[in-house]
Amino acid sequence: MTPKKWKLLSKKDVSPSKWFPIESRTYELPDGRIVDDFTVTTLSDVAMVLPITKDRKTVWVNQFKPGIGDILIQLPAGRLEKKHTSMSEAALHELEEEVGIRADQSQLHFIAKVHAFSTKASEVVHLFLAENCEFNSQQNLDANEDIEILELSFSEVEEKILNGQIWDAEAIAAWELAKKKFPEQFA
Protein backbone atom coordinates (compact mmCIF):
# COMPACT_ATOMS: atom_id res chain seq x y z
CA MET A 1 0.00 0.00 0.00
CA THR A 2 1.33 3.44 -0.92
CA PRO A 3 1.64 5.81 2.05
CA LYS A 4 -0.50 8.94 2.02
CA LYS A 5 0.30 12.34 3.44
CA TRP A 6 -1.32 13.53 6.63
CA LYS A 7 -3.50 16.63 6.27
CA LEU A 8 -2.37 19.55 8.43
CA LEU A 9 -5.46 21.06 10.06
CA SER A 10 -3.83 23.62 12.36
CA LYS A 11 -0.59 24.65 13.98
CA LYS A 12 0.26 26.80 16.98
CA ASP A 13 3.61 28.23 18.05
CA VAL A 14 4.45 26.89 21.53
CA SER A 15 8.14 27.78 21.43
CA PRO A 16 9.92 27.98 24.77
CA SER A 17 12.37 30.52 23.29
CA LYS A 18 13.34 32.19 20.02
CA TRP A 19 16.26 29.73 19.81
CA PHE A 20 14.09 26.62 19.77
CA PRO A 21 10.90 27.04 17.74
CA ILE A 22 8.23 24.41 18.36
CA GLU A 23 4.79 24.00 16.84
CA SER A 24 1.90 22.02 18.23
CA ARG A 25 0.07 20.60 15.22
CA THR A 26 -3.24 18.92 14.55
CA TYR A 27 -3.36 16.43 11.69
CA GLU A 28 -6.03 14.37 10.02
CA LEU A 29 -4.70 10.93 9.14
CA PRO A 30 -5.64 9.28 5.81
CA ASP A 31 -8.16 7.07 7.61
CA GLY A 32 -9.92 10.12 9.12
CA ARG A 33 -8.53 9.90 12.66
CA ILE A 34 -7.34 13.16 14.24
CA VAL A 35 -3.97 13.57 15.97
CA ASP A 36 -4.23 16.80 17.94
CA ASP A 37 -1.04 16.85 20.00
CA PHE A 38 1.81 16.36 17.54
CA THR A 39 4.83 18.62 18.20
CA VAL A 40 7.49 19.52 15.66
CA THR A 41 10.55 21.73 15.90
CA THR A 42 10.70 24.17 13.00
CA LEU A 43 14.38 25.06 13.12
CA SER A 44 15.65 26.62 9.91
CA ASP A 45 17.65 24.57 7.42
CA VAL A 46 21.41 24.11 7.78
CA ALA A 47 24.27 24.48 5.30
CA MET A 48 27.20 22.11 5.97
CA VAL A 49 30.48 22.32 4.06
CA LEU A 50 33.19 19.74 3.43
CA PRO A 51 36.25 21.94 2.69
CA ILE A 52 39.15 20.43 0.79
CA THR A 53 42.31 22.53 0.82
CA LYS A 54 44.71 23.09 -2.03
CA ASP A 55 47.12 20.67 -0.35
CA ARG A 56 44.39 17.95 -0.23
CA LYS A 57 43.46 18.13 3.45
CA THR A 58 39.95 18.35 4.81
CA VAL A 59 38.90 20.92 7.39
CA TRP A 60 36.76 19.93 10.36
CA VAL A 61 35.59 21.66 13.54
CA ASN A 62 35.80 20.25 17.04
CA GLN A 63 33.33 21.82 19.46
CA PHE A 64 31.01 21.24 22.40
CA LYS A 65 27.42 20.41 21.41
CA PRO A 66 24.98 20.96 24.30
CA GLY A 67 22.26 18.71 22.84
CA ILE A 68 24.43 15.65 23.37
CA GLY A 69 26.58 17.17 26.11
CA ASP A 70 29.82 16.24 24.40
CA ILE A 71 32.57 17.52 22.14
CA LEU A 72 31.98 16.50 18.55
CA ILE A 73 34.03 16.56 15.35
CA GLN A 74 31.85 17.97 12.58
CA LEU A 75 32.11 19.94 9.37
CA PRO A 76 31.62 23.71 9.35
CA ALA A 77 27.87 24.35 9.38
CA GLY A 78 25.23 26.87 10.28
CA ARG A 79 21.59 27.75 9.96
CA LEU A 80 20.01 29.71 7.16
CA GLU A 81 19.48 33.25 8.44
CA LYS A 82 17.42 36.15 7.09
CA LYS A 83 20.62 37.81 5.85
CA HIS A 84 21.32 34.86 3.49
CA THR A 85 19.76 34.76 0.03
CA SER A 86 20.48 31.05 -0.55
CA MET A 87 21.81 27.92 1.09
CA SER A 88 25.07 28.28 -0.84
CA GLU A 89 25.50 31.79 0.58
CA ALA A 90 24.91 30.40 4.06
CA ALA A 91 27.53 27.71 3.39
CA LEU A 92 30.14 30.25 2.31
CA HIS A 93 29.33 32.46 5.31
CA GLU A 94 29.77 29.58 7.79
CA LEU A 95 32.98 28.43 6.12
CA GLU A 96 34.54 31.83 6.70
CA GLU A 97 33.01 32.39 10.13
CA GLU A 98 33.94 29.03 11.65
CA VAL A 99 37.31 28.24 10.05
CA GLY A 100 38.60 31.39 8.35
CA ILE A 101 38.27 30.20 4.76
CA ARG A 102 36.86 32.73 2.33
CA ALA A 103 35.67 30.95 -0.82
CA ASP A 104 33.41 31.87 -3.71
CA GLN A 105 30.55 30.21 -5.57
CA SER A 106 32.90 28.72 -8.19
CA GLN A 107 34.59 26.63 -5.47
CA LEU A 108 31.33 25.40 -3.95
CA HIS A 109 29.49 22.29 -5.18
CA PHE A 110 26.16 20.98 -3.94
CA ILE A 111 26.39 17.38 -2.75
CA ALA A 112 22.90 16.52 -1.51
CA LYS A 113 20.40 17.27 1.21
CA VAL A 114 19.74 15.02 4.18
CA HIS A 115 17.28 14.85 7.03
CA ALA A 116 18.17 13.32 10.38
CA PHE A 117 14.99 13.60 12.47
CA SER A 118 12.11 13.62 9.99
CA THR A 119 9.31 12.74 12.41
CA LYS A 120 9.81 15.62 14.84
CA ALA A 121 11.83 18.27 12.95
CA SER A 122 11.46 20.21 9.71
CA GLU A 123 15.18 20.97 9.42
CA VAL A 124 16.99 19.87 6.25
CA VAL A 125 20.79 19.84 6.06
CA HIS A 126 22.18 20.97 2.69
CA LEU A 127 25.61 19.46 2.06
CA PHE A 128 28.30 21.19 0.02
CA LEU A 129 31.87 20.49 -1.02
CA ALA A 130 34.27 23.44 -1.25
CA GLU A 131 37.38 22.77 -3.33
CA ASN A 132 40.80 24.44 -3.45
CA CYS A 133 40.31 26.10 -0.09
CA GLU A 134 42.91 28.11 1.74
CA PHE A 135 42.96 29.82 5.12
CA ASN A 136 42.70 33.39 3.85
CA SER A 137 40.49 35.04 6.46
CA GLN A 138 39.89 34.86 10.21
CA GLN A 139 37.46 32.98 12.37
CA ASN A 140 34.60 35.24 13.40
CA LEU A 141 32.84 33.05 15.94
CA ASP A 142 29.49 33.66 17.55
CA ALA A 143 29.67 34.62 21.23
CA ASN A 144 28.91 31.07 22.40
CA GLU A 145 31.20 29.24 19.94
CA ASP A 146 34.55 27.75 20.93
CA ILE A 147 35.88 25.91 17.89
CA GLU A 148 39.11 24.02 17.33
CA ILE A 149 40.00 23.70 13.64
CA LEU A 150 41.23 20.27 12.55
CA GLU A 151 43.02 19.60 9.26
CA LEU A 152 42.73 15.92 8.41
CA SER A 153 44.05 13.87 5.51
CA PHE A 154 41.56 11.68 3.67
CA SER A 155 42.94 8.59 5.42
CA GLU A 156 42.66 10.27 8.83
CA VAL A 157 38.98 11.03 8.16
CA GLU A 158 38.34 7.40 7.22
CA GLU A 159 40.13 6.20 10.35
CA LYS A 160 38.24 8.60 12.64
CA ILE A 161 34.89 7.55 11.17
CA LEU A 162 35.71 3.86 11.54
CA ASN A 163 36.98 4.19 15.13
CA GLY A 164 34.04 6.35 16.23
CA GLN A 165 35.88 9.65 16.70
CA ILE A 166 33.77 11.20 13.94
CA TRP A 167 30.19 10.15 14.61
CA ASP A 168 28.09 13.08 13.42
CA ALA A 169 25.55 11.58 10.97
CA GLU A 170 25.31 14.59 8.63
CA ALA A 171 29.10 14.96 8.44
CA ILE A 172 29.52 11.27 7.65
CA ALA A 173 26.79 11.55 5.01
CA ALA A 174 28.57 14.54 3.47
CA TRP A 175 31.86 12.62 3.41
CA GLU A 176 30.45 9.46 1.87
CA LEU A 177 28.20 11.21 -0.66
CA ALA A 178 30.98 13.60 -1.72
CA LYS A 179 33.27 10.63 -2.46
CA LYS A 180 30.57 9.13 -4.70
CA LYS A 181 29.44 12.35 -6.40
CA PHE A 182 32.88 13.95 -6.84
CA PRO A 183 35.36 11.03 -7.01
CA GLU A 184 37.93 13.20 -8.81
CA GLN A 185 38.32 15.25 -5.61
CA PHE A 186 39.44 12.15 -3.72
CA ALA A 187 41.68 10.51 -6.36
Coordinates of C-alpha atoms in Angstrom, one line a residue:
M1 CA 0.0 0.0 0.0
T2 CA 1.3 3.4 -0.9
P3 CA 1.6 5.8 2.0
K4 CA -0.5 8.9 2.0
K5 CA 0.3 12.3 3.4
W6 CA -1.3 13.5 6.6
K7 CA -3.5 16.6 6.3
L8 CA -2.4 19.6 8.4
L9 CA -5.5 21.1 10.1
S10 CA -3.8 23.6 12.4
K11 CA -0.6 24.6 14.0
K12 CA 0.3 26.8 17.0
D13 CA 3.6 28.2 18.1
V14 CA 4.4 26.9 21.5
S15 CA 8.1 27.8 21.4
P16 CA 9.9 28.0 24.8
S17 CA 12.4 30.5 23.3
K18 CA 13.3 32.2 20.0
W19 CA 16.3 29.7 19.8
F20 CA 14.1 26.6 19.8
P21 CA 10.9 27.0 17.7
I22 CA 8.2 24.4 18.4
E23 CA 4.8 24.0 16.8
S24 CA 1.9 22.0 18.2
R25 CA 0.1 20.6 15.2
T26 CA -3.2 18.9 14.5
Y27 CA -3.4 16.4 11.7
E28 CA -6.0 14.4 10.0
L29 CA -4.7 10.9 9.1
P30 CA -5.6 9.3 5.8
D31 CA -8.2 7.1 7.6
G32 CA -9.9 10.1 9.1
R33 CA -8.5 9.9 12.7
I34 CA -7.3 13.2 14.2
V35 CA -4.0 13.6 16.0
D36 CA -4.2 16.8 17.9
D37 CA -1.0 16.8 20.0
F38 CA 1.8 16.4 17.5
T39 CA 4.8 18.6 18.2
V40 CA 7.5 19.5 15.7
T41 CA 10.5 21.7 15.9
T42 CA 10.7 24.2 13.0
L43 CA 14.4 25.1 13.1
S44 CA 15.7 26.6 9.9
D45 CA 17.6 24.6 7.4
V46 CA 21.4 24.1 7.8
A47 CA 24.3 24.5 5.3
M48 CA 27.2 22.1 6.0
V49 CA 30.5 22.3 4.1
L50 CA 33.2 19.7 3.4
P51 CA 36.2 21.9 2.7
I52 CA 39.2 20.4 0.8
T53 CA 42.3 22.5 0.8
K54 CA 44.7 23.1 -2.0
D55 CA 47.1 20.7 -0.4
R56 CA 44.4 17.9 -0.2
K57 CA 43.5 18.1 3.4
T58 CA 39.9 18.3 4.8
V59 CA 38.9 20.9 7.4
W60 CA 36.8 19.9 10.4
V61 CA 35.6 21.7 13.5
N62 CA 35.8 20.3 17.0
Q63 CA 33.3 21.8 19.5
F64 CA 31.0 21.2 22.4
K65 CA 27.4 20.4 21.4
P66 CA 25.0 21.0 24.3
G67 CA 22.3 18.7 22.8
I68 CA 24.4 15.6 23.4
G69 CA 26.6 17.2 26.1
D70 CA 29.8 16.2 24.4
I71 CA 32.6 17.5 22.1
L72 CA 32.0 16.5 18.5
I73 CA 34.0 16.6 15.4
Q74 CA 31.8 18.0 12.6
L75 CA 32.1 19.9 9.4
P76 CA 31.6 23.7 9.3
A77 CA 27.9 24.4 9.4
G78 CA 25.2 26.9 10.3
R79 CA 21.6 27.7 10.0
L80 CA 20.0 29.7 7.2
E81 CA 19.5 33.2 8.4
K82 CA 17.4 36.2 7.1
K83 CA 20.6 37.8 5.8
H84 CA 21.3 34.9 3.5
T85 CA 19.8 34.8 0.0
S86 CA 20.5 31.1 -0.5
M87 CA 21.8 27.9 1.1
S88 CA 25.1 28.3 -0.8
E89 CA 25.5 31.8 0.6
A90 CA 24.9 30.4 4.1
A91 CA 27.5 27.7 3.4
L92 CA 30.1 30.3 2.3
H93 CA 29.3 32.5 5.3
E94 CA 29.8 29.6 7.8
L95 CA 33.0 28.4 6.1
E96 CA 34.5 31.8 6.7
E97 CA 33.0 32.4 10.1
E98 CA 33.9 29.0 11.7
V99 CA 37.3 28.2 10.0
G100 CA 38.6 31.4 8.3
I101 CA 38.3 30.2 4.8
R102 CA 36.9 32.7 2.3
A103 CA 35.7 31.0 -0.8
D104 CA 33.4 31.9 -3.7
Q105 CA 30.5 30.2 -5.6
S106 CA 32.9 28.7 -8.2
Q107 CA 34.6 26.6 -5.5
L108 CA 31.3 25.4 -3.9
H109 CA 29.5 22.3 -5.2
F110 CA 26.2 21.0 -3.9
I111 CA 26.4 17.4 -2.7
A112 CA 22.9 16.5 -1.5
K113 CA 20.4 17.3 1.2
V114 CA 19.7 15.0 4.2
H115 CA 17.3 14.9 7.0
A116 CA 18.2 13.3 10.4
F117 CA 15.0 13.6 12.5
S118 CA 12.1 13.6 10.0
T119 CA 9.3 12.7 12.4
K120 CA 9.8 15.6 14.8
A121 CA 11.8 18.3 13.0
S122 CA 11.5 20.2 9.7
E123 CA 15.2 21.0 9.4
V124 CA 17.0 19.9 6.3
V125 CA 20.8 19.8 6.1
H126 CA 22.2 21.0 2.7
L127 CA 25.6 19.5 2.1
F128 CA 28.3 21.2 0.0
L129 CA 31.9 20.5 -1.0
A130 CA 34.3 23.4 -1.2
E131 CA 37.4 22.8 -3.3
N132 CA 40.8 24.4 -3.5
C133 CA 40.3 26.1 -0.1
E134 CA 42.9 28.1 1.7
F135 CA 43.0 29.8 5.1
N136 CA 42.7 33.4 3.9
S137 CA 40.5 35.0 6.5
Q138 CA 39.9 34.9 10.2
Q139 CA 37.5 33.0 12.4
N140 CA 34.6 35.2 13.4
L141 CA 32.8 33.1 15.9
D142 CA 29.5 33.7 17.5
A143 CA 29.7 34.6 21.2
N144 CA 28.9 31.1 22.4
E145 CA 31.2 29.2 19.9
D146 CA 34.5 27.7 20.9
I147 CA 35.9 25.9 17.9
E148 CA 39.1 24.0 17.3
I149 CA 40.0 23.7 13.6
L150 CA 41.2 20.3 12.5
E151 CA 43.0 19.6 9.3
L152 CA 42.7 15.9 8.4
S153 CA 44.0 13.9 5.5
F154 CA 41.6 11.7 3.7
S155 CA 42.9 8.6 5.4
E156 CA 42.7 10.3 8.8
V157 CA 39.0 11.0 8.2
E158 CA 38.3 7.4 7.2
E159 CA 40.1 6.2 10.4
K160 CA 38.2 8.6 12.6
I161 CA 34.9 7.5 11.2
L162 CA 35.7 3.9 11.5
N163 CA 37.0 4.2 15.1
G164 CA 34.0 6.4 16.2
Q165 CA 35.9 9.6 16.7
I166 CA 33.8 11.2 13.9
W167 CA 30.2 10.1 14.6
D168 CA 28.1 13.1 13.4
A169 CA 25.6 11.6 11.0
E170 CA 25.3 14.6 8.6
A171 CA 29.1 15.0 8.4
I172 CA 29.5 11.3 7.7
A173 CA 26.8 11.5 5.0
A174 CA 28.6 14.5 3.5
W175 CA 31.9 12.6 3.4
E176 CA 30.4 9.5 1.9
L177 CA 28.2 11.2 -0.7
A178 CA 31.0 13.6 -1.7
K179 CA 33.3 10.6 -2.5
K180 CA 30.6 9.1 -4.7
K181 CA 29.4 12.4 -6.4
F182 CA 32.9 14.0 -6.8
P183 CA 35.4 11.0 -7.0
E184 CA 37.9 13.2 -8.8
Q185 CA 38.3 15.2 -5.6
F186 CA 39.4 12.1 -3.7
A187 CA 41.7 10.5 -6.4

